[in-house]
Amino acid sequence: MDLPRIFTIRESNHRIHNPLTADQFATLGASLRLPAGTRVLDLAGGSGEMLCTWARDLGFTGTGVDISTLFTAQARARAAELGVADQVEFLHGDAAGHVADQPVDLAACVGATWIGDGVPGTVQLLQRSLRPGGMMLIGEPFWRQTPPDEETAQACHATAVADFLPLSALIEQFQELGYDVVEMMLADQNSWDRYTAAQWLSMRRWLDENPDDELAPEVREELTTEPARYARYGREYLGWGVFALMKR
């Protein structure tokens, strides 16, 4: 049980596996106005940067769950580095279907709504761990501009235009599910650059160190084509944000 190797090769040097910066996550955490001692469940939380830094800066406690052995190890190391290993724990496992043993104050899935087969299912999954009156965080792509055709959508790593919604329609979807949107933090083109472009150097370093690996041709093809594709399509059409929700 693990992520595909190509994903971990791309993101092996990332602390944050989505297009928000450390400063944006710090601003988001403070904007939620939650007290020290807030209990968090972070599903598909990657290398644990959000949970670890919020534990250090805001006094939160909690658990992160991720399917990647590499990212889980990185999260545990980061917790030790920041001196919060007594406040947070990281479990290697499939976040799909994971429910906290005790209700939490904040339940999050930041950029991995496939664990619930989409936004509605992920909202339902997080709600199962959330105390009454608690808050959830959903990270999700949206279209900055609606692609003119399916080819453009696929160049943004969607399977079809219908995979994502415009920002206003995504917010309306949350509302239709019975939740108030009470905060949000949106990626911008610069934060997208920091997330995406950093993958190119990771892939190049890996290729230099592993020229005979069976995955090398796939990594070489991606490194050759992805920078221009991102500049032409992803940077212009694809948005991303984290949305704080409270059940009505």
PDB file of C-alpha atoms in Angstrom:
ATOM      1  CA  MET A   1       0.000   0.000   0.000  1.00  0.00           C
ATOM      2  CA  ASP A   2       1.794   3.091  -1.254  1.00  0.00           C
ATOM      3  CA  LEU A   3       1.692   5.886  -3.818  1.00  0.00           C
ATOM      4  CA  PRO A   4       3.003   5.243  -7.344  1.00  0.00           C
ATOM      5  CA  ARG A   5       6.759   5.805  -7.556  1.00  0.00           C
ATOM      6  CA  ILE A   6       6.428   8.554 -10.155  1.00  0.00           C
ATOM      7  CA  PHE A   7       4.490  10.675  -7.664  1.00  0.00           C
ATOM      8  CA  THR A   8       7.070  10.316  -4.899  1.00  0.00           C
ATOM      9  CA  ILE A   9       9.901  11.013  -7.364  1.00  0.00           C
ATOM     10  CA  ARG A  10       8.248  14.282  -8.365  1.00  0.00           C
ATOM     11  CA  GLU A  11       7.485  15.373  -4.814  1.00  0.00           C
ATOM     12  CA  SER A  12      10.259  13.741  -2.785  1.00  0.00           C
ATOM     13  CA  ASN A  13      11.681  17.143  -1.789  1.00  0.00           C
ATOM     14  CA  HIS A  14       8.344  18.837  -1.117  1.00  0.00           C
ATOM     15  CA  ARG A  15       7.250  19.613   2.396  1.00  0.00           C
ATOM     16  CA  ILE A  16       3.860  20.762   1.108  1.00  0.00           C
ATOM     17  CA  HIS A  17       2.241  18.576  -1.555  1.00  0.00           C
ATOM     18  CA  ASN A  18      -0.079  21.204  -2.981  1.00  0.00           C
ATOM     19  CA  PRO A  19       0.205  24.724  -4.411  1.00  0.00           C
ATOM     20  CA  LEU A  20       0.051  26.716  -1.174  1.00  0.00           C
ATOM     21  CA  THR A  21       3.201  28.168   0.349  1.00  0.00           C
ATOM     22  CA  ALA A  22       4.278  27.908   3.976  1.00  0.00           C
ATOM     23  CA  ASP A  23       3.263  31.538   4.521  1.00  0.00           C
ATOM     24  CA  GLN A  24      -0.191  30.899   3.064  1.00  0.00           C
ATOM     25  CA  PHE A  25      -0.701  27.906   5.362  1.00  0.00           C
ATOM     26  CA  ALA A  26       0.394  29.987   8.348  1.00  0.00           C
ATOM     27  CA  THR A  27      -2.103  32.685   7.405  1.00  0.00           C
ATOM     28  CA  LEU A  28      -4.832  30.095   6.911  1.00  0.00           C
ATOM     29  CA  GLY A  29      -4.194  28.485  10.292  1.00  0.00           C
ATOM     30  CA  ALA A  30      -4.372  31.820  12.099  1.00  0.00           C
ATOM     31  CA  SER A  31      -7.487  32.855  10.173  1.00  0.00           C
ATOM     32  CA  LEU A  32      -9.469  29.881  11.505  1.00  0.00           C
ATOM     33  CA  ARG A  33      -9.399  31.425  15.004  1.00  0.00           C
ATOM     34  CA  LEU A  34      -9.238  28.064  16.765  1.00  0.00           C
ATOM     35  CA  PRO A  35      -7.813  27.757  20.289  1.00  0.00           C
ATOM     36  CA  ALA A  36      -4.676  25.978  21.419  1.00  0.00           C
ATOM     37  CA  GLY A  37      -5.473  22.342  22.047  1.00  0.00           C
ATOM     38  CA  THR A  38      -7.632  22.046  18.902  1.00  0.00           C
ATOM     39  CA  ARG A  39      -7.720  18.384  17.854  1.00  0.00           C
ATOM     40  CA  VAL A  40      -7.084  17.752  14.158  1.00  0.00           C
ATOM     41  CA  LEU A  41      -7.524  14.799  11.825  1.00  0.00           C
ATOM     42  CA  ASP A  42      -5.634  15.316   8.559  1.00  0.00           C
ATOM     43  CA  LEU A  43      -6.500  12.691   5.934  1.00  0.00           C
ATOM     44  CA  ALA A  44      -4.032  12.179   3.072  1.00  0.00           C
ATOM     45  CA  GLY A  45      -1.870  14.781   4.791  1.00  0.00           C
ATOM     46  CA  GLY A  46       1.354  13.985   2.925  1.00  0.00           C
ATOM     47  CA  SER A  47       4.531  14.968   4.740  1.00  0.00           C
ATOM     48  CA  GLY A  48       2.626  16.544   7.612  1.00  0.00           C
ATOM     49  CA  GLU A  49       3.792  20.130   7.194  1.00  0.00           C
ATOM     50  CA  MET A  50       0.391  21.684   7.888  1.00  0.00           C
ATOM     51  CA  LEU A  51      -0.220  19.670  11.047  1.00  0.00           C
ATOM     52  CA  CYS A  52       3.357  20.024  12.343  1.00  0.00           C
ATOM     53  CA  THR A  53       3.597  23.786  11.845  1.00  0.00           C
ATOM     54  CA  TRP A  54       0.134  24.392  13.283  1.00  0.00           C
ATOM     55  CA  ALA A  55       1.095  22.282  16.292  1.00  0.00           C
ATOM     56  CA  ARG A  56       4.207  24.442  16.765  1.00  0.00           C
ATOM     57  CA  ASP A  57       2.644  27.825  16.044  1.00  0.00           C
ATOM     58  CA  LEU A  58      -0.950  27.382  17.242  1.00  0.00           C
ATOM     59  CA  GLY A  59      -0.749  24.638  19.850  1.00  0.00           C
ATOM     60  CA  PHE A  60      -2.883  22.158  17.894  1.00  0.00           C
ATOM     61  CA  THR A  61      -2.742  18.393  18.434  1.00  0.00           C
ATOM     62  CA  GLY A  62      -3.779  15.605  16.115  1.00  0.00           C
ATOM     63  CA  THR A  63      -3.236  12.759  13.715  1.00  0.00           C
ATOM     64  CA  GLY A  64      -2.214  12.604  10.074  1.00  0.00           C
ATOM     65  CA  VAL A  65      -2.914   9.622   7.829  1.00  0.00           C
ATOM     66  CA  ASP A  66      -1.220   9.031   4.481  1.00  0.00           C
ATOM     67  CA  ILE A  67      -0.753   6.101   2.131  1.00  0.00           C
ATOM     68  CA  SER A  68       2.862   7.006   1.265  1.00  0.00           C
ATOM     69  CA  THR A  69       5.562   5.355   3.344  1.00  0.00           C
ATOM     70  CA  LEU A  70       8.021   8.078   2.294  1.00  0.00           C
ATOM     71  CA  PHE A  71       5.725  10.953   3.247  1.00  0.00           C
ATOM     72  CA  THR A  72       4.744   9.333   6.546  1.00  0.00           C
ATOM     73  CA  ALA A  73       8.420   8.977   7.464  1.00  0.00           C
ATOM     74  CA  GLN A  74       9.049  12.587   6.457  1.00  0.00           C
ATOM     75  CA  ALA A  75       6.106  13.742   8.602  1.00  0.00           C
ATOM     76  CA  ARG A  76       7.421  11.930  11.669  1.00  0.00           C
ATOM     77  CA  ALA A  77      10.880  13.399  11.117  1.00  0.00           C
ATOM     78  CA  ARG A  78       9.410  16.888  10.709  1.00  0.00           C
ATOM     79  CA  ALA A  79       7.453  16.534  13.957  1.00  0.00           C
ATOM     80  CA  ALA A  80      10.667  15.624  15.756  1.00  0.00           C
ATOM     81  CA  GLU A  81      12.539  18.492  14.082  1.00  0.00           C
ATOM     82  CA  LEU A  82       9.928  21.044  15.187  1.00  0.00           C
ATOM     83  CA  GLY A  83       9.646  19.603  18.691  1.00  0.00           C
ATOM     84  CA  VAL A  84       5.982  18.605  18.385  1.00  0.00           C
ATOM     85  CA  ALA A  85       6.258  14.809  18.339  1.00  0.00           C
ATOM     86  CA  ASP A  86       4.328  14.723  21.623  1.00  0.00           C
ATOM     87  CA  GLN A  87       1.443  16.677  20.035  1.00  0.00           C
ATOM     88  CA  VAL A  88       0.981  14.890  16.708  1.00  0.00           C
ATOM     89  CA  GLU A  89       1.182  11.373  15.322  1.00  0.00           C
ATOM     90  CA  PHE A  90       1.375  10.098  11.765  1.00  0.00           C
ATOM     91  CA  LEU A  91      -0.116   6.834  10.594  1.00  0.00           C
ATOM     92  CA  HIS A  92       0.742   4.999   7.398  1.00  0.00           C
ATOM     93  CA  GLY A  93      -2.518   3.823   5.884  1.00  0.00           C
ATOM     94  CA  ASP A  94      -5.286   4.393   3.382  1.00  0.00           C
ATOM     95  CA  ALA A  95      -7.137   7.554   4.358  1.00  0.00           C
ATOM     96  CA  ALA A  96     -10.227   6.415   2.449  1.00  0.00           C
ATOM     97  CA  GLY A  97     -12.708   5.320   5.096  1.00  0.00           C
ATOM     98  CA  HIS A  98     -10.534   6.401   8.028  1.00  0.00           C
ATOM     99  CA  VAL A  99     -12.589   7.685  10.965  1.00  0.00           C
ATOM    100  CA  ALA A 100     -11.116   9.087  14.187  1.00  0.00           C
ATOM    101  CA  ASP A 101     -11.536   7.068  17.381  1.00  0.00           C
ATOM    102  CA  GLN A 102     -12.765  10.220  19.136  1.00  0.00           C
ATOM    103  CA  PRO A 103     -14.485  13.258  17.544  1.00  0.00           C
ATOM    104  CA  VAL A 104     -12.083  16.014  16.487  1.00  0.00           C
ATOM    105  CA  ASP A 105     -12.424  19.790  16.307  1.00  0.00           C
ATOM    106  CA  LEU A 106     -10.982  20.117  12.804  1.00  0.00           C
ATOM    107  CA  ALA A 107     -11.151  17.430  10.095  1.00  0.00           C
ATOM    108  CA  ALA A 108      -9.132  18.042   6.930  1.00  0.00           C
ATOM    109  CA  CYS A 109      -8.543  16.609   3.494  1.00  0.00           C
ATOM    110  CA  VAL A 110      -6.375  19.128   1.697  1.00  0.00           C
ATOM    111  CA  GLY A 111      -6.078  18.177  -1.948  1.00  0.00           C
ATOM    112  CA  ALA A 112      -7.039  14.505  -1.991  1.00  0.00           C
ATOM    113  CA  THR A 113     -10.808  14.275  -2.381  1.00  0.00           C
ATOM    114  CA  TRP A 114     -10.360  11.072  -4.348  1.00  0.00           C
ATOM    115  CA  ILE A 115     -10.382   9.369  -0.925  1.00  0.00           C
ATOM    116  CA  GLY A 116     -14.149   9.982  -0.907  1.00  0.00           C
ATOM    117  CA  ASP A 117     -14.663   9.653  -4.670  1.00  0.00           C
ATOM    118  CA  GLY A 118     -15.084  13.408  -4.920  1.00  0.00           C
ATOM    119  CA  VAL A 119     -16.129  16.376  -2.813  1.00  0.00           C
ATOM    120  CA  PRO A 120     -19.510  15.065  -1.559  1.00  0.00           C
ATOM    121  CA  GLY A 121     -18.088  11.749  -0.401  1.00  0.00           C
ATOM    122  CA  THR A 122     -15.080  13.382   1.224  1.00  0.00           C
ATOM    123  CA  VAL A 123     -17.320  15.831   3.096  1.00  0.00           C
ATOM    124  CA  GLN A 124     -19.370  12.884   4.362  1.00  0.00           C
ATOM    125  CA  LEU A 125     -16.197  11.031   5.416  1.00  0.00           C
ATOM    126  CA  LEU A 126     -14.782  14.013   7.327  1.00  0.00           C
ATOM    127  CA  GLN A 127     -18.136  14.661   9.018  1.00  0.00           C
ATOM    128  CA  ARG A 128     -17.957  11.185  10.585  1.00  0.00           C
ATOM    129  CA  SER A 129     -14.906  12.286  12.610  1.00  0.00           C
ATOM    130  CA  LEU A 130     -16.064  15.802  13.440  1.00  0.00           C
ATOM    131  CA  ARG A 131     -17.619  16.902  16.712  1.00  0.00           C
ATOM    132  CA  PRO A 132     -20.871  18.902  16.539  1.00  0.00           C
ATOM    133  CA  GLY A 133     -19.983  22.489  15.712  1.00  0.00           C
ATOM    134  CA  GLY A 134     -16.546  21.525  14.440  1.00  0.00           C
ATOM    135  CA  MET A 135     -14.853  22.740  11.265  1.00  0.00           C
ATOM    136  CA  MET A 136     -13.593  20.927   8.201  1.00  0.00           C
ATOM    137  CA  LEU A 137     -11.032  21.855   5.567  1.00  0.00           C
ATOM    138  CA  ILE A 138     -11.308  20.728   1.956  1.00  0.00           C
ATOM    139  CA  GLY A 139      -8.562  21.422  -0.582  1.00  0.00           C
ATOM    140  CA  GLU A 140      -9.781  21.183  -4.168  1.00  0.00           C
ATOM    141  CA  PRO A 141      -8.915  22.328  -7.707  1.00  0.00           C
ATOM    142  CA  PHE A 142     -11.210  24.614  -9.655  1.00  0.00           C
ATOM    143  CA  TRP A 143     -11.112  26.250 -13.052  1.00  0.00           C
ATOM    144  CA  ARG A 144      -9.674  29.755 -13.070  1.00  0.00           C
ATOM    145  CA  GLN A 145     -10.933  29.840 -16.646  1.00  0.00           C
ATOM    146  CA  THR A 146     -13.170  27.142 -18.065  1.00  0.00           C
ATOM    147  CA  PRO A 147     -11.150  25.212 -20.661  1.00  0.00           C
ATOM    148  CA  PRO A 148     -12.411  25.648 -24.218  1.00  0.00           C
ATOM    149  CA  ASP A 149     -12.215  21.915 -24.971  1.00  0.00           C
ATOM    150  CA  GLU A 150     -11.460  18.510 -23.493  1.00  0.00           C
ATOM    151  CA  GLU A 151      -7.904  18.535 -24.822  1.00  0.00           C
ATOM    152  CA  THR A 152      -7.115  21.618 -22.773  1.00  0.00           C
ATOM    153  CA  ALA A 153      -8.669  20.061 -19.661  1.00  0.00           C
ATOM    154  CA  GLN A 154      -6.569  16.919 -20.135  1.00  0.00           C
ATOM    155  CA  ALA A 155      -3.448  19.055 -20.492  1.00  0.00           C
ATOM    156  CA  CYS A 156      -4.287  20.323 -16.977  1.00  0.00           C
ATOM    157  CA  HIS A 157      -4.267  16.690 -15.741  1.00  0.00           C
ATOM    158  CA  ALA A 158      -8.049  16.454 -15.622  1.00  0.00           C
ATOM    159  CA  THR A 159      -9.824  13.665 -17.478  1.00  0.00           C
ATOM    160  CA  ALA A 160     -12.539  16.060 -18.652  1.00  0.00           C
ATOM    161  CA  VAL A 161     -13.779  19.641 -18.234  1.00  0.00           C
ATOM    162  CA  ALA A 162     -16.488  18.278 -15.930  1.00  0.00           C
ATOM    163  CA  ASP A 163     -13.896  17.068 -13.399  1.00  0.00           C
ATOM    164  CA  PHE A 164     -13.643  20.540 -11.838  1.00  0.00           C
ATOM    165  CA  LEU A 165     -15.955  23.496 -11.297  1.00  0.00           C
ATOM    166  CA  PRO A 166     -15.420  27.249 -11.503  1.00  0.00           C
ATOM    167  CA  LEU A 167     -14.705  28.782  -8.104  1.00  0.00           C
ATOM    168  CA  SER A 168     -18.213  30.171  -7.624  1.00  0.00           C
ATOM    169  CA  ALA A 169     -19.795  26.832  -8.506  1.00  0.00           C
ATOM    170  CA  LEU A 170     -17.467  24.966  -6.133  1.00  0.00           C
ATOM    171  CA  ILE A 171     -18.511  27.262  -3.274  1.00  0.00           C
ATOM    172  CA  GLU A 172     -22.145  26.718  -4.235  1.00  0.00           C
ATOM    173  CA  GLN A 173     -21.560  22.951  -4.143  1.00  0.00           C
ATOM    174  CA  PHE A 174     -20.366  23.186  -0.545  1.00  0.00           C
ATOM    175  CA  GLN A 175     -23.458  25.222   0.293  1.00  0.00           C
ATOM    176  CA  GLU A 176     -25.747  22.716  -1.418  1.00  0.00           C
ATOM    177  CA  LEU A 177     -24.195  19.981   0.728  1.00  0.00           C
ATOM    178  CA  GLY A 178     -25.390  21.895   3.797  1.00  0.00           C
ATOM    179  CA  TYR A 179     -22.229  23.769   4.813  1.00  0.00           C
ATOM    180  CA  ASP A 180     -21.310  27.405   5.261  1.00  0.00           C
ATOM    181  CA  VAL A 181     -18.009  28.419   3.683  1.00  0.00           C
ATOM    182  CA  VAL A 182     -16.402  30.377   6.525  1.00  0.00           C
ATOM    183  CA  GLU A 183     -12.839  30.909   5.211  1.00  0.00           C
ATOM    184  CA  MET A 184     -10.711  30.147   2.180  1.00  0.00           C
ATOM    185  CA  MET A 185      -7.121  30.394   1.018  1.00  0.00           C
ATOM    186  CA  LEU A 186      -6.472  30.322  -2.727  1.00  0.00           C
ATOM    187  CA  ALA A 187      -3.280  29.482  -4.561  1.00  0.00           C
ATOM    188  CA  ASP A 188      -1.999  32.090  -6.984  1.00  0.00           C
ATOM    189  CA  GLN A 189       0.213  31.657 -10.014  1.00  0.00           C
ATOM    190  CA  ASN A 190       3.373  32.246  -7.990  1.00  0.00           C
ATOM    191  CA  SER A 191       2.505  29.577  -5.429  1.00  0.00           C
ATOM    192  CA  TRP A 192       1.573  27.214  -8.277  1.00  0.00           C
ATOM    193  CA  ASP A 193       5.030  27.876  -9.746  1.00  0.00           C
ATOM    194  CA  ARG A 194       6.729  27.004  -6.473  1.00  0.00           C
ATOM    195  CA  TYR A 195       4.826  23.735  -6.233  1.00  0.00           C
ATOM    196  CA  THR A 196       5.096  22.654  -9.871  1.00  0.00           C
ATOM    197  CA  ALA A 197       8.504  23.930 -10.916  1.00  0.00           C
ATOM    198  CA  ALA A 198      10.168  22.371  -7.875  1.00  0.00           C
ATOM    199  CA  GLN A 199       9.120  18.981  -9.231  1.00  0.00           C
ATOM    200  CA  TRP A 200      11.230  19.474 -12.339  1.00  0.00           C
ATOM    201  CA  LEU A 201      14.483  19.751 -10.401  1.00  0.00           C
ATOM    202  CA  SER A 202      13.531  16.726  -8.301  1.00  0.00           C
ATOM    203  CA  MET A 203      12.943  14.713 -11.481  1.00  0.00           C
ATOM    204  CA  ARG A 204      16.218  15.875 -13.033  1.00  0.00           C
ATOM    205  CA  ARG A 205      18.225  15.034  -9.916  1.00  0.00           C
ATOM    206  CA  TRP A 206      16.571  11.609  -9.805  1.00  0.00           C
ATOM    207  CA  LEU A 207      17.373  10.964 -13.476  1.00  0.00           C
ATOM    208  CA  ASP A 208      21.015  11.906 -12.944  1.00  0.00           C
ATOM    209  CA  GLU A 209      21.227   9.466 -10.045  1.00  0.00           C
ATOM    210  CA  ASN A 210      19.140   6.649 -11.589  1.00  0.00           C
ATOM    211  CA  PRO A 211      19.779   6.598 -15.354  1.00  0.00           C
ATOM    212  CA  ASP A 212      19.217   2.853 -15.660  1.00  0.00           C
ATOM    213  CA  ASP A 213      16.065   2.607 -13.556  1.00  0.00           C
ATOM    214  CA  GLU A 214      13.072   1.062 -15.327  1.00  0.00           C
ATOM    215  CA  LEU A 215      11.107   4.240 -14.648  1.00  0.00           C
ATOM    216  CA  ALA A 216      13.743   6.545 -16.163  1.00  0.00           C
ATOM    217  CA  PRO A 217      12.120   6.781 -19.645  1.00  0.00           C
ATOM    218  CA  GLU A 218       8.789   7.850 -18.107  1.00  0.00           C
ATOM    219  CA  VAL A 219      10.458  10.431 -15.885  1.00  0.00           C
ATOM    220  CA  ARG A 220      12.515  11.743 -18.823  1.00  0.00           C
ATOM    221  CA  GLU A 221       9.370  12.094 -20.966  1.00  0.00           C
ATOM    222  CA  GLU A 222       7.564  13.985 -18.223  1.00  0.00           C
ATOM    223  CA  LEU A 223      10.491  16.321 -17.572  1.00  0.00           C
ATOM    224  CA  THR A 224      10.720  17.037 -21.297  1.00  0.00           C
ATOM    225  CA  THR A 225       7.050  17.855 -21.835  1.00  0.00           C
ATOM    226  CA  GLU A 226       5.677  19.105 -18.529  1.00  0.00           C
ATOM    227  CA  PRO A 227       7.286  22.568 -18.156  1.00  0.00           C
ATOM    228  CA  ALA A 228       5.856  23.915 -21.430  1.00  0.00           C
ATOM    229  CA  ARG A 229       2.523  22.170 -20.869  1.00  0.00           C
ATOM    230  CA  TYR A 230       2.228  23.734 -17.420  1.00  0.00           C
ATOM    231  CA  ALA A 231       3.094  27.208 -18.740  1.00  0.00           C
ATOM    232  CA  ARG A 232       0.611  26.914 -21.601  1.00  0.00           C
ATOM    233  CA  TYR A 233      -2.285  25.254 -19.799  1.00  0.00           C
ATOM    234  CA  GLY A 234      -2.121  24.549 -16.068  1.00  0.00           C
ATOM    235  CA  ARG A 235      -0.826  27.966 -15.053  1.00  0.00           C
ATOM    236  CA  GLU A 236      -3.592  29.730 -16.969  1.00  0.00           C
ATOM    237  CA  TYR A 237      -6.613  27.512 -16.397  1.00  0.00           C
ATOM    238  CA  LEU A 238      -6.247  25.624 -13.127  1.00  0.00           C
ATOM    239  CA  GLY A 239      -6.911  27.116  -9.696  1.00  0.00           C
ATOM    240  CA  TRP A 240      -6.707  25.532  -6.275  1.00  0.00           C
ATOM    241  CA  GLY A 241      -7.884  26.431  -2.817  1.00  0.00           C
ATOM    242  CA  VAL A 242      -8.519  25.314   0.736  1.00  0.00           C
ATOM    243  CA  PHE A 243     -12.039  25.957   2.030  1.00  0.00           C
ATOM    244  CA  ALA A 244     -13.132  25.982   5.679  1.00  0.00           C
ATOM    245  CA  LEU A 245     -16.651  24.621   6.168  1.00  0.00           C
ATOM    246  CA  MET A 246     -19.083  24.442   9.068  1.00  0.00           C
ATOM    247  CA  LYS A 247     -22.274  22.400   8.964  1.00  0.00           C
ATOM    248  CA  ARG A 248     -25.475  24.428   9.100  1.00  0.00           C
TER     249      ARG A 248
END
